[in-house]
C-alpha positions as a printed Julia matrix, in Angstrom:
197×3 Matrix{Float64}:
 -133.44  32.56  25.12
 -132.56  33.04  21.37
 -130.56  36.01  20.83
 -129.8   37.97  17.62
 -126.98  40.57  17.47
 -128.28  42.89  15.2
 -125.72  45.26  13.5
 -126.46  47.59  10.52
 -123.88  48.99   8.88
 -122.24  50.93   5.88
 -119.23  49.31   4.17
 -116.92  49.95   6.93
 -116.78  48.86  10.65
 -114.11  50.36  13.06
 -111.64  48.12  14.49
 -112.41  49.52  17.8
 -115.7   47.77  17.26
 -114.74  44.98  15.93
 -112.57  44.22  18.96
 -115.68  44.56  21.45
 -117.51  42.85  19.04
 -115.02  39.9   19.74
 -114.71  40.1   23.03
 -118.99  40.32  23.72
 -119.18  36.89  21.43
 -116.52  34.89  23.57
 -118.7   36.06  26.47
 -121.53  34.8   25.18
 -119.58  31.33  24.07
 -118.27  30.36  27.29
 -121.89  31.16  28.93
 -123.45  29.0   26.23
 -125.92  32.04  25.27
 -127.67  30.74  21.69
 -126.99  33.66  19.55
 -126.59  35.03  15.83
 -124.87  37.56  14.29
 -126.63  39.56  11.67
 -125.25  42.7    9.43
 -127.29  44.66   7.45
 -126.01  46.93   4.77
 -127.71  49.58   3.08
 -127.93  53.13   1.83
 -130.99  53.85   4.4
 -130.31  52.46   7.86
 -134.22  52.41   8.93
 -134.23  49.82   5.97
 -131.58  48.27   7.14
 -133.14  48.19  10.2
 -136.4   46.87   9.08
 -134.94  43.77   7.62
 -132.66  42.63  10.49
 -136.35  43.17  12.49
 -137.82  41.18  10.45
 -135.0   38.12  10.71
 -135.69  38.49  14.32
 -139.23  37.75  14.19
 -139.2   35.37  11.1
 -136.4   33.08  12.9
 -138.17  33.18  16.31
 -135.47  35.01  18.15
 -136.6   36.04  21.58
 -133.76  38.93  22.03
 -132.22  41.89  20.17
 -129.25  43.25  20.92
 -128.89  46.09  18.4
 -125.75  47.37  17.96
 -124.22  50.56  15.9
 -121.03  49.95  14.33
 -119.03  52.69  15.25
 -119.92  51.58  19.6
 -117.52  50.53  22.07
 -118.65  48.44  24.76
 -117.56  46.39  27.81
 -117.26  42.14  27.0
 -120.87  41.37  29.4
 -122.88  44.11  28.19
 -125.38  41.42  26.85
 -125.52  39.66  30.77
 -125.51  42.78  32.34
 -128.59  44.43  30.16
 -130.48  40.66  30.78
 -129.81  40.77  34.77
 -131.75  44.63  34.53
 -134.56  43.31  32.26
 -134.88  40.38  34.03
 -134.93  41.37  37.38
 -137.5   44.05  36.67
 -139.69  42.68  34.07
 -138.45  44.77  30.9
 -139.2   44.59  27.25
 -136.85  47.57  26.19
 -133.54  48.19  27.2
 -131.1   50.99  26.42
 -127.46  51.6   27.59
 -126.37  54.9   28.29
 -124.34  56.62  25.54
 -123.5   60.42  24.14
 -123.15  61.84  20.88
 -120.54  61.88  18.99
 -120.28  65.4   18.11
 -120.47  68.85  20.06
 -122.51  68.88  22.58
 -122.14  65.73  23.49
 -125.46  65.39  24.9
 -127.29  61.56  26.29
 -128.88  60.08  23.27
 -131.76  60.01  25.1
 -135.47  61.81  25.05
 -137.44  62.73  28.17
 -140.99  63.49  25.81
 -141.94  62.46  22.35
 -144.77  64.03  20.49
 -145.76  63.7   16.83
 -147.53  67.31  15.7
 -149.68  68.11  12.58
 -146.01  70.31  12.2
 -143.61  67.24  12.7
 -141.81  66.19  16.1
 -141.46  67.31  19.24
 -138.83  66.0   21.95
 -136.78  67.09  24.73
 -133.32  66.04  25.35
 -132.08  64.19  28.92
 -129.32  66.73  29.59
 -128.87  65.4   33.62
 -129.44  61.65  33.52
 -129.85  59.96  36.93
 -127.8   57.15  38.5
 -129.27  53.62  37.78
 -132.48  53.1   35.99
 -135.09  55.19  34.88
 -137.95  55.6   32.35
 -137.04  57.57  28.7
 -139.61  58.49  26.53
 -137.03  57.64  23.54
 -133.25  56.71  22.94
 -130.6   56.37  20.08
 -130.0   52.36  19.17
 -126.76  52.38  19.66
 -126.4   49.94  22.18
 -130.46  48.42  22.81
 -131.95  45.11  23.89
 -135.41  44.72  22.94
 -137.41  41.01  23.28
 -138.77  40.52  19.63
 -142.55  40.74  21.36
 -142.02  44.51  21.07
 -141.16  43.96  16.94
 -144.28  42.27  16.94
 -146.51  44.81  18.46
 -144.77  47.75  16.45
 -145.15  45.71  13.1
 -148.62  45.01  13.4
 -149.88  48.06  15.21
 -148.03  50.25  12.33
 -148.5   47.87   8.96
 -145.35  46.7    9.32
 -143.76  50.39   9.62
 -141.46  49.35  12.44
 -138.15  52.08  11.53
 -139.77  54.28   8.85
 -139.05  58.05  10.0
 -141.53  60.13  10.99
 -141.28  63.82   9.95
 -138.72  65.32  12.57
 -137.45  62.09  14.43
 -134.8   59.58  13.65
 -135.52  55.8   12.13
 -134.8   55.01  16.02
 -136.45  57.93  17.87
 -139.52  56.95  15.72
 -139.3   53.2   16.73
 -139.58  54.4   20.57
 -142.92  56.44  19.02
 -144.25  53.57  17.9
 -143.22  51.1   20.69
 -144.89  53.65  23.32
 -147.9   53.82  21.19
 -148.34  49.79  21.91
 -147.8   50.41  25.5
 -144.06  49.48  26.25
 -141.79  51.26  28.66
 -138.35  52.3   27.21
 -135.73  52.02  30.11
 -132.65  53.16  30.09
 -129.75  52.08  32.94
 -126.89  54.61  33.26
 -124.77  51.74  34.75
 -124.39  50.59  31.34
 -122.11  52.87  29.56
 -121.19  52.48  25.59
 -119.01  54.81  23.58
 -118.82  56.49  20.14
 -115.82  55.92  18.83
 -114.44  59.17  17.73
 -111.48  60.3   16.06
């Protein structure tokens, strides 16, 4: 396995973060996990998010690991998000996290659609114990094998992040990836935080 923490990011990166940041790469270090960590600044994050997608697949990582700056997250979230894909044969990973602001709700979608009018999607207000399928998720805390990059990139001319009209750069990434045939998982045992003020 060759992972690559990807991170994009504005000019400024909560300490909170940085501290689990830390903690997750010692982790890695003393289980002797081959990994990189990549930031990507820009004004637009799905362009930001392009470009650390297309590190991943130009430097043959096998792994993603995509992290939003302003997450908090335990030390072996990395191990504990392999064991689940590993153990069940999974391509596409996502913790469980919640907004940041009122309501609070699951980053996560039960049903995408792309209309002639836009998007369509419902929220996951009850999420179950363990795993379960998602039709879509935030990337706030997602592991991904670069296989799925792959499919996305060449199924969509390289439009792997690139909104469409009415979803987010990572709500239209799950569009796309279910479009090439992958299941998006999510396992509520895996918890990440916004940090909040």
């Amino acid at each position: 396995m060759k992972l690559l923490i990807a991170i994009p990011t504005n000019d400024y990166m909560h300490y909170q973060f940085c501290e689990c940041l830390t903690k997750l790469v010692r982790r890695l270090d003393e289980d002797e996990i081959d990994y990189d960590i990549a930031f990507q600044g820009a004004t637009l994050v799905y362009v930001g998010r392009d470009k650390l997608a297309q590190k991943a697949m130009d430097e043959c990582y096998t792994h993603v690991l995509w992290l939003d700056s302003d997450m908090v997250f335990a030390q072996n979230l990395l191990q504990r998000m392999l064991k689940v894909c590993q153990e069940n044969d999974i391509d596409f990973l996502t913790g469980l996290c919640f907004r940041r602001k009122p309501p609070y709700t699951p980053c996560l979608f039960d049903r995408l659609e792309k209309t002639d009018k836009g998007a369509s999607y419902t929220a996951i207000m009850s999420v179950p114990d363990g795993r379960f399928q998602v039709g879509g998720c935030g990337f706030a805390g997602v592991l991904l094998t670069t296989d799925v990059l792959l499919s996305v990139m060449a199924s969509f001319d390289g439009r792997m992040f690139d909104p469409l009209p009415g979803f987010g750069e990572d709500v239209s990434f799950c569009w796309r990836a279910r479009q090439c045939g992958y299941k998006i998982w999510c396992d509520s045992d895996i918890e990440l935080g916004h940090v909040g003020n």
